[in-house]
Coordinates of C-alpha atoms in Angstrom, one line a residue:
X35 CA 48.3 182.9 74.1
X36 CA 50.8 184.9 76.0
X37 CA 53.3 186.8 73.9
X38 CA 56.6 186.8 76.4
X39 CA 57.7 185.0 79.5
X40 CA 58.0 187.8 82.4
X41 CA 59.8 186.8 85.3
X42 CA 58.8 188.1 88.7
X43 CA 60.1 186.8 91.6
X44 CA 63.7 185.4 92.6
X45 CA 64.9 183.5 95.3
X46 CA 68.2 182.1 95.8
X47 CA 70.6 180.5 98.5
X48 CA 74.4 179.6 97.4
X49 CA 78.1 179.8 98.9
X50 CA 78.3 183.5 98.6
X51 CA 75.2 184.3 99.9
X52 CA 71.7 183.4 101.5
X53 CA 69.3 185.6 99.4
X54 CA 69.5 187.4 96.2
X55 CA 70.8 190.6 97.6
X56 CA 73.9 188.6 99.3
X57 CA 74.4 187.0 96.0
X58 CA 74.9 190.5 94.3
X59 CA 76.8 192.0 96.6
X60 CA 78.9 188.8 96.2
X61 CA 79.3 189.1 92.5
X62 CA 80.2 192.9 92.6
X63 CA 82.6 192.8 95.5
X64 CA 84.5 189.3 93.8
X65 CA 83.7 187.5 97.1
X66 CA 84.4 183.8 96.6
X67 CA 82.6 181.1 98.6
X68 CA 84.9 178.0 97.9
X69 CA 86.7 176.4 100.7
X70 CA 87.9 173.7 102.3
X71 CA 85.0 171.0 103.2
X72 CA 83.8 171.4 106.8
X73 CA 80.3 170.6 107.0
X74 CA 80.7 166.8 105.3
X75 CA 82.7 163.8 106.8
X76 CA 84.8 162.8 103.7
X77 CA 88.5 161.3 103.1
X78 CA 88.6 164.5 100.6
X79 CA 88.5 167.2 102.9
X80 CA 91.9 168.0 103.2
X81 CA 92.1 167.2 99.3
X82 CA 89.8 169.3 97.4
X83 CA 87.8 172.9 97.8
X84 CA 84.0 173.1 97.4
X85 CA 81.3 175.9 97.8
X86 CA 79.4 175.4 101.3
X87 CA 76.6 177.1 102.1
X88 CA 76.9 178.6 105.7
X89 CA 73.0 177.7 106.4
X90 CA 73.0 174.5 108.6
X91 CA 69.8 171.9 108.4
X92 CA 69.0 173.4 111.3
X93 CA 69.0 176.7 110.4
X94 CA 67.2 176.1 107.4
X95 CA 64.5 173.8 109.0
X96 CA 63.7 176.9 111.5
X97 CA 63.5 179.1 108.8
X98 CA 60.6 176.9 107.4
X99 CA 59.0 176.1 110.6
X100 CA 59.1 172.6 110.4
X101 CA 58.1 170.4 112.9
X102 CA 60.2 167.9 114.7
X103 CA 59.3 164.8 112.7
X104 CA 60.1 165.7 108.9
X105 CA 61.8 164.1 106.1
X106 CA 63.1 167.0 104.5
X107 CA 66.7 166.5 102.9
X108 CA 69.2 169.4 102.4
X109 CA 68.7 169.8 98.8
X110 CA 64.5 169.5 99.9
X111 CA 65.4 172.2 102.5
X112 CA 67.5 174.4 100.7
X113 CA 65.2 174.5 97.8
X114 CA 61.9 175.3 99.9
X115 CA 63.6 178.1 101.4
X116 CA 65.1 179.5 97.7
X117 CA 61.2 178.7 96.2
X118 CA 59.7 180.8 98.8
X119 CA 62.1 183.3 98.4
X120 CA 61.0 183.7 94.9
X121 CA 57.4 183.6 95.5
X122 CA 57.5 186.3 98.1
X123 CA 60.0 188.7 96.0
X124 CA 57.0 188.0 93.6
X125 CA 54.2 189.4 96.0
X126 CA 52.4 186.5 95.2
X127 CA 49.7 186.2 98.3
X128 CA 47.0 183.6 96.5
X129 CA 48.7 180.9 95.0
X130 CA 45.3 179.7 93.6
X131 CA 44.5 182.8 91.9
X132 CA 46.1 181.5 88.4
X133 CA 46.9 178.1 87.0
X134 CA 50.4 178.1 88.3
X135 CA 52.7 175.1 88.6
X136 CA 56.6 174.1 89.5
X137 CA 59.1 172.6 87.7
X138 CA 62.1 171.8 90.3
X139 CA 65.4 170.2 88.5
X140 CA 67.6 168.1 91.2
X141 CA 70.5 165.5 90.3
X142 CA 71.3 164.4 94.0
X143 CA 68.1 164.6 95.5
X144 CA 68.1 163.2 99.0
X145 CA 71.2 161.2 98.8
X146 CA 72.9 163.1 101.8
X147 CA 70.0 161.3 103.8
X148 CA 70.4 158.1 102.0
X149 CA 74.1 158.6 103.0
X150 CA 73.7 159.0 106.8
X151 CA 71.0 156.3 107.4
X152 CA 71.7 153.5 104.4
X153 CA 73.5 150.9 107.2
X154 CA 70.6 151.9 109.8
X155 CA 67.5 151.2 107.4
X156 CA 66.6 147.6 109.0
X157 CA 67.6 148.2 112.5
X158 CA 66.1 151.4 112.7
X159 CA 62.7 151.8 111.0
X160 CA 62.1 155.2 112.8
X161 CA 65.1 156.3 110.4
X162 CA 63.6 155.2 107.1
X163 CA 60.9 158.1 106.4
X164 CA 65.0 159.4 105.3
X165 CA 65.3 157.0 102.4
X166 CA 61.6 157.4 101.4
X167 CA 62.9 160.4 100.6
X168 CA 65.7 159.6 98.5
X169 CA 64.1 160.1 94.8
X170 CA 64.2 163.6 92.7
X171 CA 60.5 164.0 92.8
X172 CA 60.0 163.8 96.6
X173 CA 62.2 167.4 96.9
X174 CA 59.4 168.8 94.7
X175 CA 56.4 167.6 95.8
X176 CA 57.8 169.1 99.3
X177 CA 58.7 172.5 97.5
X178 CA 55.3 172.4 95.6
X179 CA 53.1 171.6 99.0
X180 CA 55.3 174.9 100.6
X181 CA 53.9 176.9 97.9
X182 CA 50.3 175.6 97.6
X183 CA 50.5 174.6 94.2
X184 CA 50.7 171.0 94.7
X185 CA 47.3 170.3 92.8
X186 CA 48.7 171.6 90.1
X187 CA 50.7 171.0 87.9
X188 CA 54.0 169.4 89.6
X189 CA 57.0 168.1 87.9
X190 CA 60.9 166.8 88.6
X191 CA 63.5 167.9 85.8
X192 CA 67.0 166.0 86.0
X193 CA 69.4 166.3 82.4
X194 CA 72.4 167.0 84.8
X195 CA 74.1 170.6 84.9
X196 CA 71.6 171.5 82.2
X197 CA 68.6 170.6 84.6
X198 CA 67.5 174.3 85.8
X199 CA 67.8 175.9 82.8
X200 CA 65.5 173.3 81.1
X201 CA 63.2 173.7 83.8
X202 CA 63.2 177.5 82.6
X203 CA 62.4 176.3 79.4
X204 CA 59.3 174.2 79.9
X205 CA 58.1 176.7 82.1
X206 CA 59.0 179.7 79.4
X207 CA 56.4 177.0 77.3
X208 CA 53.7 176.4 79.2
X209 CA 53.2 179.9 79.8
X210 CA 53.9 180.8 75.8
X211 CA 51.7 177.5 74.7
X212 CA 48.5 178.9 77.4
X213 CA 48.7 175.9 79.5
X214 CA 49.7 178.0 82.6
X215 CA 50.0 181.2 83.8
X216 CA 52.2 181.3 86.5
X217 CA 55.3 178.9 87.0
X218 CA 57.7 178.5 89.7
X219 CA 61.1 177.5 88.0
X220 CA 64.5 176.4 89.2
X221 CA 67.0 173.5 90.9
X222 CA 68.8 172.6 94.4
X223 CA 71.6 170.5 94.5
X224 CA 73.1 170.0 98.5
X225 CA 76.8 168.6 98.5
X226 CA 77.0 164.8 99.3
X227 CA 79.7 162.1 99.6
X228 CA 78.2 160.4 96.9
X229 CA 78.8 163.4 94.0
X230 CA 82.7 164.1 95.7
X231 CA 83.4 160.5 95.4
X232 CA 81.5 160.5 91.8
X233 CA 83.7 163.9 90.4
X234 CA 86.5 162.5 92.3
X235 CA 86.6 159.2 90.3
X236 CA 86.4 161.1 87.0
X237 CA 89.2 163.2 87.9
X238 CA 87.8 166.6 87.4
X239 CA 88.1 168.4 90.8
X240 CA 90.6 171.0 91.6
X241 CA 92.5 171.2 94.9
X242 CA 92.6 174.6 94.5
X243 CA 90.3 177.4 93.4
X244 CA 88.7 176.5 90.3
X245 CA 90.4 179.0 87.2
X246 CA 87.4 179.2 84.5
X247 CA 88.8 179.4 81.0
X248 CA 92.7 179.8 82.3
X249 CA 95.1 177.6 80.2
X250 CA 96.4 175.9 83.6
X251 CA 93.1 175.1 84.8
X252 CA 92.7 172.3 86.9
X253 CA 89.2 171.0 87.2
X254 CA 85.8 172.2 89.1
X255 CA 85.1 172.8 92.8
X256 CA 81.4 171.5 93.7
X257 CA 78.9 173.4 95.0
X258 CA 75.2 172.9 97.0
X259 CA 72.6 176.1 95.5
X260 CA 68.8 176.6 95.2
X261 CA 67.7 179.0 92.9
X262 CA 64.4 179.8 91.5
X263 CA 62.4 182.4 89.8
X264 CA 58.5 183.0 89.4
X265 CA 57.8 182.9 85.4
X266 CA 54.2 184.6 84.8
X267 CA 51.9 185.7 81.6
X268 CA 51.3 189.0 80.4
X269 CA 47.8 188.8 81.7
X270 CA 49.2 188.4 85.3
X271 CA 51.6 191.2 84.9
X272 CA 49.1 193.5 83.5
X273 CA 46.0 192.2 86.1
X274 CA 48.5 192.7 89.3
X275 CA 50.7 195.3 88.2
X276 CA 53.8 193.4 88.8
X277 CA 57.1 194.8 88.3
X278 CA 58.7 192.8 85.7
X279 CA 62.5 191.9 86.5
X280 CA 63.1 190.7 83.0
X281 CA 61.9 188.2 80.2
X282 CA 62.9 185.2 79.2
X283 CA 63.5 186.0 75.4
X284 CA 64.8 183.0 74.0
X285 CA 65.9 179.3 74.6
X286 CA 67.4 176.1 73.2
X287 CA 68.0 172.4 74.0
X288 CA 70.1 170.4 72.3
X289 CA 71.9 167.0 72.6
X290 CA 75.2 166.3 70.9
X291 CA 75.3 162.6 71.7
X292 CA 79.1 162.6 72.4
X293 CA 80.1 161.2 75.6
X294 CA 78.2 160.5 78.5
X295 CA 80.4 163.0 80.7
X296 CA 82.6 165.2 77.7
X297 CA 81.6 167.8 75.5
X298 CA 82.4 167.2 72.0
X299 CA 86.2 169.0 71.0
X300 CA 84.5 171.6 69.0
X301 CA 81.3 172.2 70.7
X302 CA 78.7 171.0 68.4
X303 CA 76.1 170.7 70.9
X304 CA 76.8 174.0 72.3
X305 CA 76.9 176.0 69.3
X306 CA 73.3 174.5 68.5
X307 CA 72.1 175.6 71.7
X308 CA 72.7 178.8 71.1
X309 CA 72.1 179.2 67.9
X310 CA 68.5 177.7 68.5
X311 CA 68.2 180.5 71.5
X312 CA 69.2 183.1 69.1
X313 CA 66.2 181.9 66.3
X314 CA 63.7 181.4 68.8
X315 CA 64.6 185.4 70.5
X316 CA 64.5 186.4 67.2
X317 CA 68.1 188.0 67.4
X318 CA 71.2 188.5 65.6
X319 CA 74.6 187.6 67.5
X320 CA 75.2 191.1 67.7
X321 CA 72.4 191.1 69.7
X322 CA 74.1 189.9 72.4
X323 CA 75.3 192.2 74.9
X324 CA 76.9 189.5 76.8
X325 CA 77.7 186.0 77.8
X326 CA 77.4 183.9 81.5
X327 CA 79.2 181.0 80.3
X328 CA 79.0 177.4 81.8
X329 CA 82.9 177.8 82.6
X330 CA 83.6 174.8 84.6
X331 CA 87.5 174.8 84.6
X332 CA 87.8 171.6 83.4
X333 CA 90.2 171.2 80.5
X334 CA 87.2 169.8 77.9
X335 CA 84.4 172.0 78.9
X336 CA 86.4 175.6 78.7
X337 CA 87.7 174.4 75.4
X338 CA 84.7 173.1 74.1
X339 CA 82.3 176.0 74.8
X340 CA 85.1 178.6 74.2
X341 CA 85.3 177.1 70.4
X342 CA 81.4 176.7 70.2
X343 CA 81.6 180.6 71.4
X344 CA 83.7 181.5 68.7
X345 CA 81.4 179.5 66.1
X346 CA 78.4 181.2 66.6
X347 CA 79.6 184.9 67.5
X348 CA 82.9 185.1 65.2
X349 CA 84.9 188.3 65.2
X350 CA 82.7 189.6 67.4
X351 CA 82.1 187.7 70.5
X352 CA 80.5 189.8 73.2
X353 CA 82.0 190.3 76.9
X354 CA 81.8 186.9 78.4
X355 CA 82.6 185.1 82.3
X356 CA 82.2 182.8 84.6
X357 CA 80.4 182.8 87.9
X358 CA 81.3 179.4 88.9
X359 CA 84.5 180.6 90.4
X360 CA 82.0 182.2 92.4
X361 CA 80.0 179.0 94.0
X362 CA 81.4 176.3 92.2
X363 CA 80.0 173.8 90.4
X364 CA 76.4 173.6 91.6
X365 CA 75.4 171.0 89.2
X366 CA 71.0 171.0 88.4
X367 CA 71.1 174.7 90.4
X368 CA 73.3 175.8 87.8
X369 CA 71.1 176.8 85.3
X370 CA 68.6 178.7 88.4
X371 CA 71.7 180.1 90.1
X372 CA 73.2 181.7 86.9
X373 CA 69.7 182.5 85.1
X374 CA 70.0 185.0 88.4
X375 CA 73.1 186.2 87.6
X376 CA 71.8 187.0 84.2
X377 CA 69.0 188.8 85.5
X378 CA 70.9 190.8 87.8
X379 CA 73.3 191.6 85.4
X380 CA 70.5 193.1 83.3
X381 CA 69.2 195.1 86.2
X382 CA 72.6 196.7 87.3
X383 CA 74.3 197.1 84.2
X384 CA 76.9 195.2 85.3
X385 CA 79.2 192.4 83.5
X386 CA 80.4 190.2 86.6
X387 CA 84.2 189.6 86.5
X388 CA 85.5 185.8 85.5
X389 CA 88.0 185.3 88.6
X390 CA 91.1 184.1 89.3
X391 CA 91.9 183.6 85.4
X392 CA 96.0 184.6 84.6
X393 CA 96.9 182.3 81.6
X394 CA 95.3 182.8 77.6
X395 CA 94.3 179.7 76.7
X396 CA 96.5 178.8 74.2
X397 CA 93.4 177.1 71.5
X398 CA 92.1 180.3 71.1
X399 CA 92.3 184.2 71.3
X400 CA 88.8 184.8 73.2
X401 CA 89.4 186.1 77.2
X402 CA 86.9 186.5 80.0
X403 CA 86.7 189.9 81.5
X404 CA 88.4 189.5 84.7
X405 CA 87.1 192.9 86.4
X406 CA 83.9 194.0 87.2
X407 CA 82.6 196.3 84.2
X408 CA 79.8 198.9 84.0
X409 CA 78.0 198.8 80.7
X410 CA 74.7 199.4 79.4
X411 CA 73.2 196.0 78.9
X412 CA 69.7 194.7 77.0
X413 CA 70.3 191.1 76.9
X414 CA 72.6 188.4 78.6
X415 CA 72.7 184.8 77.4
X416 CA 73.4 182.1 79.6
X417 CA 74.9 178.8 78.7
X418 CA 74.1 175.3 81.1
X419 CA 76.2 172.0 79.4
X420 CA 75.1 169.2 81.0
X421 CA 77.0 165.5 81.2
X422 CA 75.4 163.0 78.6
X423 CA 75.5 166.1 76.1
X424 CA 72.8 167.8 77.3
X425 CA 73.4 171.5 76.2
X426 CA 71.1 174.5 77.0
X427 CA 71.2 178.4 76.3
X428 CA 68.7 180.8 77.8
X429 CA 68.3 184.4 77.1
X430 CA 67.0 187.1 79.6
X431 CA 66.3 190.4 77.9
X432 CA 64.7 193.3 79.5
X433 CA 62.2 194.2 77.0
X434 CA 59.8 191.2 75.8

């Protein structure tokens, strides 16, 4: 049975960058990717801000070498070409060596597809292979044939904005438990008509950019992501002599049954969460060098998390921000994109600045750094809260 959960590969594709190296130099240089729309035909354009990702279909399906007649979607697409990222940061040449599988999270699967050809489905059928591949699990099956691991085992995560990070932790399991040695991890989410119109109608999206944890917040900005990483087992670090980017040390899942799109007021199923990450790592909160927090910038989740924060760290809450001012919003890449973040954090020694925040909130004292800060760091914890009360934690350390 494998002691720790390495991870050693990572690829990702967001707004503020098309591989992990963009993404850093992102995050260090406070380089936002939230905009205007311009790559979807919506009535919101003029009306709200979102994260794009600069990367066309085309672009992306020339990247893969697709041919002509494929079904891919954009979160299908974006995905495949974060996965691969991941595998090749990893070195990974033979798939097949180890028991290795994928666990992809997705919550809009191929509904940009579904979107452009709905109307055309009967009078068309050279257009419906598109709606065939509508469903969560068709994304990874197409990631998961990319990567030669399709025999394997295969599976489709979906809890919401939670989704990547419990992807992370099933795969943190099946390597711990002995069932696999090898698994590829992560989530893609593309931006469709379907999820603006959806966020719209619940009245969360800001017209502006999005101001994590600010007392005037206004609401999210969506964003389209892929992120994975490559979890293996100690005997695959020490039989390939992989460089280890850092372990997963610690993880929790819980529900807090609230609301099917609200956190509860005081955080209940946040503070489990992390309290369950901390008792599975092993750790004290003083362990906890610092925090890459959910931080939508909507008025329930900043106030809910900040409180469930305070509950389990007390006096002493470490440095915590928000990427999400970053990319936005990118719903079940979330988890993938910010377990990234963590790791990168880790590997630079760098506590990535919450932006655009001006106002204390006025529920609580606790603030988000708002500059870039150089400091010796050992763990990070990273917090996904999902809609239907779905919360998740995951801790990246660098030693096992």
């Amino acid at each position: 049975m494998s002691k720790s959960v390495a991870i050693t590969g990572m690829g990702i594709i967001s707004a503020i960058g098309n591989n992990v190296e963009e993404n850093y130099l992102s995050l260090i240089n406070g380089k936002k990717g939230i905009s205007k729309i311009s790559k979807i035909d919506t009535i919101h354009k003029d009306c709200i801000m979102v994260g794009e990702i600069a990367y066309t279909n085309a672009d992306l399906e020339k990247s893969l070498d697709l041919p002509a007649d494929h079904n891919y979607s954009r979160s299908s697409l974006l995905g495949a070409f974060a996965a691969k990222q991941a595998v090749e940061n990893a070195g990974i040449t033979n798939m097949a060596k180890y028991r290795s599988g994928l666990i992809s999270a997705s919550t809009v699967g191929g509904m940009d597809m579904t979107e452009k050809y709905f109307y055309d489905y009967i009078e068309n059928p050279t257009n419906r292979k598109y709606i065939d591949g509508h469903h969560l699990g068709d994304g990874t099956q197409k990631i998961a044939k990319l990567l030669g691991i399709e025999e394997s085992f295969v599976s489709t995560i979906s809890t919401a904005c939670s989704s990547a990070a419990n992807a992370i932790i099933i795969g943190s399991r099946l390597i711990k438990s002995g069932k696999l040695d090898r698994v590829v991890v992560g989530g893609t989410d593309c931006l469709s008509k379907f999820t603006i119109n959806g966020f719209k109608t619940l009245m969360i999206l800001s017209d502006t950019y999005n101001t994590p944890f600010d007392d005037a917040r206004k609401g999210l900005n969506l964003g389209e992501a892929a992120a994975y990483l490559v979890l293996e087992s100690d005997e695959i670090v020490k039989a390939e002599n992989r460089k280890v980017l850092a372990y997963v040390k610690g993880y929790g899942n819980t529900n807090d049954a609230f609301h099917q799109t609200a956190s509860s007021e005081n955080g209940d199923g946040a503070t489990a969460a992390m309290e369950k990450t901390l008792r599975v790592a092993n750790l004290a909160p003083k362990d906890v060098d610092y925090i890459n927090a959910h931080g939508t910038a909507t008025p329930n989740n900043d106030l809910s998390e900040g409180r469930a924060i305070i509950r389990v760290f007390g006096e002493e809450v470490p440095p915590f921000s928000s990427t999400k001012a970053y990319t936005g919003h990118t719903l079940a890449a979330a988890g993938g994109v910010e377990a990234i973040y963590a790791v990168l954090a880790l590997q630079n020694n760098v506590i990535f600045p919450n932006l655009n925040f001006k106002n204390q909130m006025k529920e609580f004292s606790i603030t988000p750094e708002t500059s870039l800060i150089k400091k010796e760091l050992n763990t990070v914890l990273s917090n996904s809260l999902g809609f239907g009360g779905n919360c998740t934690s995951v801790l990246f350390s660098k030693k096992p």
